[in-house]
Tab-separated table of C-alpha atoms in Angstrom:
chain	number	residue	atom	x	y	z
H	1	MET	CA	17.188	-62.646	146.594
H	2	SER	CA	14.995	-63.745	143.709
H	3	VAL	CA	15.850	-66.422	141.174
H	4	ARG	CA	19.503	-66.212	140.204
H	5	ASN	CA	20.445	-63.029	142.083
H	6	THR	CA	22.156	-64.874	144.899
H	7	ALA	CA	23.729	-67.451	142.624
H	8	ARG	CA	24.996	-64.881	140.157
H	9	ARG	CA	26.361	-62.529	142.765
H	10	LEU	CA	28.158	-65.399	144.390
H	11	THR	CA	29.593	-66.634	141.112
H	12	ALA	CA	31.621	-63.426	140.937
H	13	MET	CA	33.584	-64.609	143.987
H	14	VAL	CA	36.605	-66.747	143.301
H	15	THR	CA	37.503	-69.197	146.063
H	16	ALA	CA	40.711	-71.145	146.255
H	17	ALA	CA	39.190	-73.258	148.983
H	18	GLY	CA	37.162	-74.998	146.325
H	19	LEU	CA	40.283	-76.934	145.368
H	20	THR	CA	40.117	-78.882	148.611
H	21	LEU	CA	37.652	-81.465	147.381
H	22	ALA	CA	39.286	-81.764	143.983
H	23	LEU	CA	42.536	-82.694	145.663
H	24	LEU	CA	40.754	-85.246	147.803
H	25	MET	CA	39.096	-86.965	144.846
H	26	PRO	CA	40.896	-90.208	143.942
H	27	ALA	CA	42.160	-90.971	140.451
H	28	GLY	CA	40.558	-94.444	140.520
H	29	PRO	CA	36.863	-95.305	140.963
H	30	ALA	CA	34.988	-92.301	142.322
H	31	PHE	CA	33.764	-92.379	145.886
H	32	ALA	CA	32.897	-89.770	148.488
H	33	ASP	CA	35.779	-88.889	150.778
H	34	ALA	CA	35.370	-89.436	154.491
H	35	GLY	CA	34.914	-85.750	155.248
H	36	PHE	CA	32.082	-85.419	152.759
H	37	ARG	CA	30.367	-88.565	154.046
H	38	GLN	CA	30.583	-87.151	157.533
H	39	TRP	CA	29.143	-83.842	156.366
H	40	VAL	CA	26.212	-85.572	154.651
H	41	ALA	CA	25.442	-87.497	157.818
H	42	GLY	CA	25.683	-84.366	159.939
H	43	PHE	CA	23.553	-82.186	157.665
H	44	ARG	CA	20.635	-84.587	157.924
H	45	ALA	CA	19.499	-83.046	161.217
H	46	ALA	CA	19.493	-79.532	159.720
H	47	ALA	CA	17.483	-80.730	156.737
H	48	VAL	CA	14.930	-82.494	158.920
H	49	GLN	CA	14.650	-79.420	161.124
H	50	GLY	CA	14.068	-77.413	157.936
H	51	GLY	CA	11.080	-79.545	157.007
H	52	VAL	CA	12.608	-82.353	154.927
H	53	SER	CA	11.575	-85.870	155.886
H	54	GLY	CA	14.343	-88.244	156.881
H	55	ALA	CA	13.253	-90.700	154.197
H	56	VAL	CA	13.494	-88.075	151.438
H	57	TYR	CA	16.916	-86.969	152.668
H	58	ASP	CA	18.275	-90.495	152.878
H	59	HIS	CA	17.026	-91.378	149.412
H	60	ALA	CA	18.360	-88.194	147.795
H	61	MET	CA	21.758	-88.492	149.496
H	62	ARG	CA	22.336	-92.191	148.939
H	63	GLY	CA	25.768	-92.760	147.393
H	64	ILE	CA	26.209	-89.048	146.693
H	65	GLU	CA	29.712	-87.824	145.909
H	66	PRO	CA	31.247	-84.366	145.485
H	67	ASP	CA	31.140	-82.994	141.954
H	68	PRO	CA	34.629	-81.762	140.988
H	69	VAL	CA	33.220	-79.876	137.983
H	70	VAL	CA	31.091	-77.747	140.310
H	71	LEU	CA	34.124	-76.843	142.394
H	72	GLU	CA	36.113	-75.983	139.295
H	73	LYS	CA	33.285	-73.745	138.063
H	74	ALA	CA	33.146	-72.053	141.463
H	75	ARG	CA	36.896	-71.526	141.460
H	76	THR	CA	37.233	-70.126	137.953
H	77	GLN	CA	34.347	-67.668	137.659
H	78	PRO	CA	35.655	-64.552	135.848
H	79	GLU	CA	36.080	-61.280	137.686
H	80	PHE	CA	36.273	-58.996	134.657
H	81	THR	CA	33.387	-56.871	133.428
H	82	ALA	CA	32.571	-57.215	129.750
H	83	PRO	CA	32.106	-54.000	127.737
H	84	ALA	CA	28.514	-53.125	126.918
H	85	TRP	CA	28.696	-54.192	123.279
H	86	ASP	CA	30.165	-57.573	124.248
H	87	TYR	CA	27.379	-58.330	126.717
H	88	PHE	CA	24.519	-57.269	124.454
H	89	ASP	CA	25.893	-58.738	121.213
H	90	ASN	CA	25.862	-62.187	122.825
H	91	ARG	CA	22.254	-61.854	123.977
H	92	VAL	CA	20.300	-59.494	121.749
H	93	HIS	CA	20.827	-60.516	118.140
H	94	ASP	CA	18.900	-61.533	115.046
H	95	GLN	CA	18.710	-65.219	116.011
H	96	SER	CA	17.448	-64.630	119.563
H	97	VAL	CA	14.807	-62.287	118.139
H	98	ALA	CA	13.721	-64.750	115.422
H	99	ASN	CA	13.554	-67.608	117.921
H	100	GLY	CA	11.509	-65.466	120.288
H	101	GLN	CA	9.044	-64.590	117.569
H	102	ALA	CA	8.723	-68.270	116.641
H	103	MET	CA	8.070	-69.148	120.280
H	104	ALA	CA	5.496	-66.365	120.497
H	105	ARG	CA	3.570	-67.999	117.682
H	106	LYS	CA	4.003	-71.535	118.999
H	107	TRP	CA	2.904	-70.755	122.545
H	108	LYS	CA	0.367	-68.008	121.776
H	109	PRO	CA	-2.655	-69.679	123.459
H	110	TRP	CA	-0.701	-70.164	126.677
H	111	LEU	CA	0.874	-66.712	126.479
H	112	ASP	CA	-2.612	-65.241	126.096
H	113	ARG	CA	-3.695	-66.979	129.300
H	114	ILE	CA	-0.526	-66.101	131.220
H	115	GLU	CA	-0.647	-62.457	130.160
H	116	SER	CA	-4.322	-62.263	131.142
H	117	ARG	CA	-3.723	-63.854	134.539
H	118	PHE	CA	-0.563	-62.025	135.594
H	119	GLY	CA	-0.573	-58.828	133.510
H	120	VAL	CA	3.048	-59.274	132.431
H	121	ASP	CA	3.992	-58.534	128.829
H	122	ARG	CA	4.511	-61.811	126.936
H	123	ASN	CA	7.544	-60.437	125.130
H	124	ILE	CA	9.273	-59.784	128.429
H	125	LEU	CA	8.640	-63.424	129.406
H	126	LEU	CA	10.014	-64.643	126.083
H	127	ALA	CA	13.101	-62.460	126.510
H	128	VAL	CA	13.684	-63.845	130.011
H	129	TRP	CA	13.362	-67.371	128.609
H	130	SER	CA	15.949	-66.536	125.954
H	131	MET	CA	18.350	-64.993	128.446
H	132	GLU	CA	18.060	-67.814	130.958
H	133	SER	CA	18.185	-70.953	128.805
H	134	ASN	CA	18.145	-69.972	125.118
H	135	TYR	CA	14.507	-71.051	124.919
H	136	GLY	CA	15.318	-74.329	126.640
H	137	GLU	CA	18.270	-75.331	124.467
H	138	THR	CA	20.676	-75.077	127.402
H	139	LEU	CA	18.746	-77.787	129.251
H	140	LYS	CA	19.733	-80.247	126.520
H	141	ARG	CA	23.445	-79.763	127.161
H	142	ASP	CA	25.017	-82.408	129.363
H	143	ASP	CA	28.150	-80.281	129.669
H	144	ILE	CA	26.132	-77.602	131.491
H	145	MET	CA	23.268	-79.337	133.290
H	146	ARG	CA	24.077	-81.051	136.595
H	147	ASN	CA	22.204	-82.806	139.389
H	148	VAL	CA	20.979	-80.009	141.657
H	149	ILE	CA	21.209	-82.007	144.899
H	150	ARG	CA	24.772	-83.060	144.163
H	151	SER	CA	25.831	-79.567	143.075
H	152	LEU	CA	24.439	-77.860	146.150
H	153	ALA	CA	25.805	-80.508	148.526
H	154	THR	CA	29.219	-80.085	146.913
H	155	LEU	CA	29.134	-76.296	147.359
H	156	ALA	CA	27.768	-76.565	150.901
H	157	TYR	CA	30.656	-78.811	151.904
H	158	GLY	CA	33.549	-77.696	149.739
H	159	ASP	CA	33.138	-73.976	149.066
H	160	PRO	CA	33.212	-71.757	152.184
H	161	LYS	CA	32.226	-68.655	150.190
H	162	ARG	CA	29.005	-70.307	149.003
H	163	SER	CA	28.291	-72.748	151.808
H	164	LYS	CA	25.559	-70.694	153.509
H	165	TYR	CA	23.786	-70.101	150.200
H	166	ALA	CA	24.141	-73.751	149.213
H	167	ARG	CA	22.844	-75.131	152.509
H	168	THR	CA	19.700	-72.994	152.239
H	169	GLN	CA	19.159	-73.937	148.608
H	170	LEU	CA	19.825	-77.621	149.268
H	171	ILE	CA	17.040	-77.790	151.851
H	172	ALA	CA	14.701	-76.020	149.425
H	173	ALA	CA	15.675	-78.434	146.632
H	174	LEU	CA	14.999	-81.438	148.872
H	175	LYS	CA	11.549	-79.991	149.576
H	176	ILE	CA	10.897	-79.864	145.824
H	177	LEU	CA	11.525	-83.606	145.701
H	178	GLN	CA	9.320	-84.045	148.741
H	179	THR	CA	6.352	-82.325	147.088
H	180	GLY	CA	6.677	-84.551	144.024
H	181	ASP	CA	6.810	-81.699	141.505
H	182	ILE	CA	9.827	-83.357	139.860
H	183	ASP	CA	11.712	-86.590	140.446
H	184	GLU	CA	15.358	-86.739	141.418
H	185	SER	CA	16.621	-87.825	138.003
H	186	HIS	CA	15.100	-84.725	136.386
H	187	LEU	CA	16.041	-82.228	139.095
H	188	MET	CA	18.755	-80.682	136.960
H	189	GLY	CA	20.234	-77.201	136.939
H	190	SER	CA	23.334	-75.099	136.551
H	191	TRP	CA	26.423	-75.765	138.634
H	192	ALA	CA	25.170	-73.207	141.186
H	193	GLY	CA	21.658	-74.677	141.409
H	194	ALA	CA	19.600	-72.500	139.023
H	195	MET	CA	16.860	-74.706	137.613
H	196	GLY	CA	14.546	-75.151	134.679
H	197	GLN	CA	13.629	-73.270	131.521
H	198	THR	CA	13.786	-69.919	133.299
H	199	GLN	CA	16.511	-70.724	135.847
H	200	PHE	CA	15.063	-70.389	139.332
H	201	ILE	CA	17.115	-71.150	142.410
H	202	PRO	CA	15.222	-73.536	144.738
H	203	THR	CA	14.069	-70.930	147.272
H	204	SER	CA	12.652	-68.746	144.495
H	205	TYR	CA	10.978	-71.773	142.979
H	206	GLN	CA	9.290	-72.427	146.320
H	207	ARG	CA	8.122	-68.833	146.447
H	208	TYR	CA	6.889	-68.337	142.892
H	209	ALA	CA	6.383	-71.675	141.084
H	210	VAL	CA	3.016	-72.063	139.331
H	211	ASP	CA	1.186	-75.107	137.966
H	212	MET	CA	-0.155	-73.314	134.910
H	213	ASP	CA	-0.990	-76.373	132.834
H	214	GLY	CA	-3.067	-77.859	135.679
H	215	ASN	CA	-1.458	-81.302	135.830
H	216	GLY	CA	-0.818	-81.089	139.566
H	217	ARG	CA	2.922	-80.429	139.306
H	218	ARG	CA	4.893	-77.181	139.122
H	219	ASP	CA	7.273	-78.366	136.425
H	220	ILE	CA	9.513	-75.552	135.196
H	221	TRP	CA	11.800	-78.093	133.497
H	222	ASN	CA	9.406	-79.722	131.040
H	223	SER	CA	6.279	-77.548	131.016
H	224	ILE	CA	6.721	-74.287	129.113
H	225	PRO	CA	3.404	-72.924	130.480
H	226	ASP	CA	4.560	-73.617	134.045
H	227	ALA	CA	7.968	-72.041	133.427
H	228	LEU	CA	6.657	-68.860	131.805
H	229	ALA	CA	3.850	-68.481	134.350
H	230	THR	CA	6.358	-68.873	137.169
H	231	SER	CA	8.427	-66.021	135.720
H	232	ALA	CA	5.284	-63.940	135.310
H	233	ASN	CA	4.312	-64.633	138.919
H	234	LEU	CA	7.715	-63.449	140.139
H	235	LEU	CA	7.484	-60.223	138.155
H	236	LYS	CA	3.896	-59.563	139.224
H	237	LYS	CA	4.648	-60.120	142.907
H	238	ASN	CA	7.632	-57.791	142.668
H	239	GLY	CA	5.480	-54.936	141.368
H	240	TRP	CA	5.154	-55.274	137.585
H	241	GLN	CA	2.912	-52.528	136.222
H	242	ALA	CA	0.610	-54.046	133.609
H	243	GLY	CA	0.339	-52.219	130.310
H	244	LYS	CA	3.551	-50.241	130.799
H	245	THR	CA	6.953	-50.564	129.205
H	246	TRP	CA	10.320	-50.990	130.940
H	247	GLY	CA	11.818	-47.793	129.576
H	248	TYR	CA	12.760	-45.776	126.509
H	249	GLU	CA	15.825	-45.168	124.400
H	250	VAL	CA	16.338	-41.402	124.369
H	251	THR	CA	18.452	-38.639	122.912
H	252	LEU	CA	20.164	-36.179	125.236
H	253	PRO	CA	20.670	-32.437	124.973
H	254	ALA	CA	24.114	-30.927	125.260
H	255	GLY	CA	25.368	-30.189	128.739
H	256	LYS	CA	25.089	-31.886	132.095
H	257	LEU	CA	21.774	-33.336	133.253
H	258	PRO	CA	20.659	-33.712	136.868
H	259	ALA	CA	20.773	-37.107	138.558
H	260	GLY	CA	17.907	-38.896	140.249
H	261	SER	CA	14.354	-39.846	139.407
H	262	LYS	CA	12.073	-37.402	137.628
H	263	THR	CA	8.795	-37.607	135.755
H	264	LEU	CA	8.977	-38.091	132.009
H	265	ALA	CA	7.465	-34.627	131.692
H	266	GLN	CA	10.356	-33.171	133.686
H	267	TRP	CA	12.932	-35.028	131.586
H	268	GLN	CA	11.191	-33.813	128.457
H	269	ALA	CA	11.364	-30.225	129.713
H	270	LEU	CA	15.135	-30.699	130.123
H	271	GLY	CA	15.434	-31.595	126.444
H	272	VAL	CA	15.382	-35.391	126.668
H	273	ALA	CA	13.325	-37.016	123.883
H	274	ARG	CA	12.582	-40.502	122.607
H	275	ALA	CA	15.221	-41.614	120.119
H	276	ASN	CA	12.624	-42.839	117.620
H	277	GLY	CA	10.803	-39.523	117.624
H	278	LYS	CA	7.614	-40.883	119.196
H	279	PRO	CA	6.069	-39.304	122.319
H	280	PHE	CA	6.438	-40.771	125.789
H	281	ARG	CA	3.372	-42.822	126.709
H	282	ASN	CA	2.690	-41.434	130.164
H	283	LEU	CA	4.375	-38.201	131.171
H	284	THR	CA	3.607	-38.744	134.848
H	285	ASP	CA	5.722	-41.904	135.061
H	286	LYS	CA	8.930	-41.433	137.013
H	287	ALA	CA	12.141	-42.420	135.284
H	288	THR	CA	15.881	-42.603	135.868
H	289	LEU	CA	18.465	-41.783	133.199
H	290	LYS	CA	21.113	-44.413	132.411
H	291	VAL	CA	23.967	-44.304	129.902
H	292	PRO	CA	25.595	-47.783	130.163
H	293	ASP	CA	28.049	-47.076	127.323
H	294	GLY	CA	28.768	-43.444	128.117
H	295	ARG	CA	27.492	-40.357	126.332
H	296	GLY	CA	28.601	-41.697	122.965
H	297	GLY	CA	26.398	-44.782	123.240
H	298	PRO	CA	22.641	-45.224	123.601
H	299	ALA	CA	20.884	-43.507	126.519
H	300	PHE	CA	17.771	-44.702	128.317
H	301	LEU	CA	15.066	-43.497	130.671
H	302	MET	CA	14.122	-46.434	132.909
H	303	ILE	CA	10.711	-46.572	134.561
H	304	ARG	CA	9.386	-48.853	137.308
H	305	ASN	CA	9.242	-52.091	135.324
H	306	PHE	CA	12.982	-51.942	134.663
H	307	SER	CA	13.587	-52.262	138.401
H	308	VAL	CA	11.090	-55.125	138.567
H	309	ILE	CA	13.053	-57.078	135.948
H	310	LYS	CA	16.064	-56.706	138.243
H	311	ALA	CA	14.224	-58.864	140.783
H	312	TYR	CA	15.236	-61.677	138.430
H	313	ASN	CA	18.874	-60.642	138.300
H	314	ASN	CA	20.006	-57.502	140.083
H	315	ALA	CA	22.103	-56.119	137.226
H	316	ASP	CA	21.313	-53.180	134.953
H	317	LYS	CA	22.781	-54.929	131.903
H	318	TYR	CA	20.597	-57.979	132.431
H	319	ALA	CA	17.388	-55.969	132.799
H	320	LEU	CA	18.272	-53.791	129.809
H	321	ALA	CA	19.017	-56.831	127.650
H	322	VAL	CA	15.630	-58.313	128.585
H	323	GLY	CA	13.894	-55.051	127.713
H	324	LEU	CA	15.698	-54.543	124.408
H	325	LEU	CA	15.184	-58.145	123.330
H	326	ALA	CA	11.497	-57.999	124.293
H	327	ASP	CA	11.015	-54.876	122.186
H	328	GLU	CA	12.556	-56.534	119.133
H	329	ILE	CA	10.563	-59.746	119.601
H	330	ALA	CA	7.479	-57.512	119.613
H	331	GLY	CA	8.525	-56.133	116.216
H	332	GLY	CA	10.649	-53.153	117.199
H	333	THR	CA	13.574	-52.079	115.040
H	334	GLY	CA	16.257	-52.078	117.707
H	335	LEU	CA	18.515	-49.302	118.901
H	336	VAL	CA	18.666	-45.978	117.116
H	337	GLN	CA	22.111	-45.234	118.572
H	338	ASP	CA	24.261	-48.372	118.572
H	339	TRP	CA	26.848	-49.347	121.155
H	340	GLN	CA	30.335	-47.894	120.830
H	341	ARG	CA	31.728	-51.015	119.202
H	342	PRO	CA	35.362	-50.659	118.033
H	343	PHE	CA	34.818	-52.864	114.974
H	344	THR	CA	32.237	-53.752	112.332
H	345	LYS	CA	29.543	-55.950	113.849
H	346	LEU	CA	28.780	-59.439	112.548
H	347	SER	CA	25.348	-61.009	112.223
H	348	PHE	CA	24.618	-64.123	114.274
H	349	GLU	CA	25.212	-66.373	111.259
H	350	GLU	CA	28.482	-64.582	110.523
H	351	ARG	CA	29.600	-65.161	114.103
H	352	GLN	CA	28.919	-68.881	113.626
H	353	GLU	CA	30.850	-68.756	110.359
H	354	LEU	CA	33.729	-67.068	112.186
H	355	GLN	CA	33.842	-69.910	114.711
H	356	LYS	CA	33.676	-72.571	111.997
H	357	ARG	CA	36.501	-71.000	109.996
H	358	LEU	CA	38.649	-70.623	113.118
H	359	SER	CA	38.001	-74.299	113.817
H	360	GLU	CA	38.979	-75.283	110.276
H	361	HIS	CA	42.284	-73.456	110.790
H	362	GLY	CA	42.917	-75.223	114.084
H	363	TYR	CA	42.367	-72.258	116.403
H	364	TYR	CA	38.963	-73.095	117.934
H	365	ASP	CA	37.489	-76.324	119.327
H	366	GLY	CA	34.219	-75.117	120.884
H	367	LYS	CA	30.616	-75.095	119.718
H	368	PHE	CA	29.517	-73.065	116.703
H	369	ASP	CA	26.899	-71.244	118.760
H	370	GLY	CA	27.536	-67.661	117.688
H	371	LYS	CA	28.366	-66.680	121.257
H	372	ILE	CA	31.771	-65.082	121.546
H	373	GLY	CA	33.149	-66.212	124.887
H	374	ASP	CA	36.682	-66.651	126.173
H	375	GLY	CA	37.400	-69.601	123.865
H	376	SER	CA	36.336	-67.716	120.761
H	377	LYS	CA	38.267	-64.608	121.790
H	378	ALA	CA	41.436	-66.620	122.440
H	379	ALA	CA	41.080	-68.259	119.036
H	380	ILE	CA	40.590	-64.895	117.329
H	381	MET	CA	43.682	-63.485	119.061
H	382	ALA	CA	45.774	-66.495	118.060
H	383	TYR	CA	44.686	-66.083	114.453
H	384	GLN	CA	45.304	-62.321	114.555
H	385	ALA	CA	48.815	-62.977	115.842
H	386	LYS	CA	49.456	-65.458	113.027
H	387	VAL	CA	48.416	-63.064	110.242
H	388	GLY	CA	49.821	-59.897	111.775
H	389	LEU	CA	46.626	-58.181	112.888
H	390	THR	CA	46.115	-56.301	116.138
H	391	GLN	CA	45.455	-58.913	118.811
H	392	ASP	CA	42.205	-57.564	120.273
H	393	GLY	CA	40.032	-60.701	120.095
H	394	TYR	CA	37.131	-58.800	118.540
H	395	PRO	CA	34.616	-60.822	116.453
H	396	SER	CA	34.841	-58.344	113.612
H	397	LEU	CA	33.967	-58.343	109.936
H	398	GLU	CA	37.607	-57.527	109.284
H	399	VAL	CA	38.790	-60.798	110.880
H	400	LEU	CA	36.098	-62.788	109.069
H	401	LYS	CA	37.193	-61.333	105.730
H	402	TRP	CA	40.777	-62.419	106.433
H	403	LEU	CA	39.583	-65.918	107.266
H	404	ARG	CA	37.515	-66.086	104.075
H	405	LYS	CA	40.624	-65.345	102.037
H	406	GLN	CA	42.613	-68.214	103.558
């Protein structure tokens, strides 16, 4: 699996076994329990057999302890599926577009070179960067970033559902240290081991990492050219078709349409047309129809590059969010048919205002980041209950207006 596919698919699994280490951790000064120390000693042979030098292993594992936060994250990953509007509102919004356009200007010389070398649309790369780390802002957060070696060792030992994945990724991460691309203190990632500006798991880093800036190191943590080129290399090697889009928003005729892949010409003959009224670019391209929000929401014809984006994360919503965000960064006007949202949508700044006002009223204690996660939804519901509104947790203009009146 490429990049975060394995990590993300595994994060959907909830494992009670992850509590084992947490229960073993002492309340006093932290130290590795005997079982973990034994595991570290025993895994050395597997790492050496996998190509890691004994010296690198011993140095990386010195004094290492299980990370209880990693086990808690593994144990509490949500199983629910967010509605389409919820997923896209948190990822494709006015601020992510504006930031992407600013980054396009800032990194234009490098994007020119990357696009020329790999043939991947720069706006797609910027959208991936936004989706994976909010243009690098996530890497500045100590509450999210963790030592990759420690995280993977913790999962390999304490989480049976992820142990096979973690053992493979741990060996790959140790090899990154061995090559000298990054030192141990800067080998940081998510709790499940996704690393750098564009969140590559270690095995995918080994497969696709590029030293674009020519300093002798493939540094996807600190070098934006390296990070974006590495993403471009992944997409190119997975079949990106240069000069082509990912897909089109379309309007549908009445009645049932056939399933499966057809040429754009065939879809057009069935009455499917671009939502913005423009012609399809290449009628011989094959495309698949997708309606992620049902017939009442936006519809799309997805061509080959949509599937290539899924090499990054094998989820339709992810690939669609990348495509939609890329189009808006490039200057597009967004969806013609909006999602079936059961409330009046807020702008990004209004969502931040909503969080601030909920905080001022004592309902919310998280960051004012405009992202409506579980904490924000719980705060909204608590406020709705207090003032007698329907407790749906929606970040709506209606709730914001009530808060403004308080």
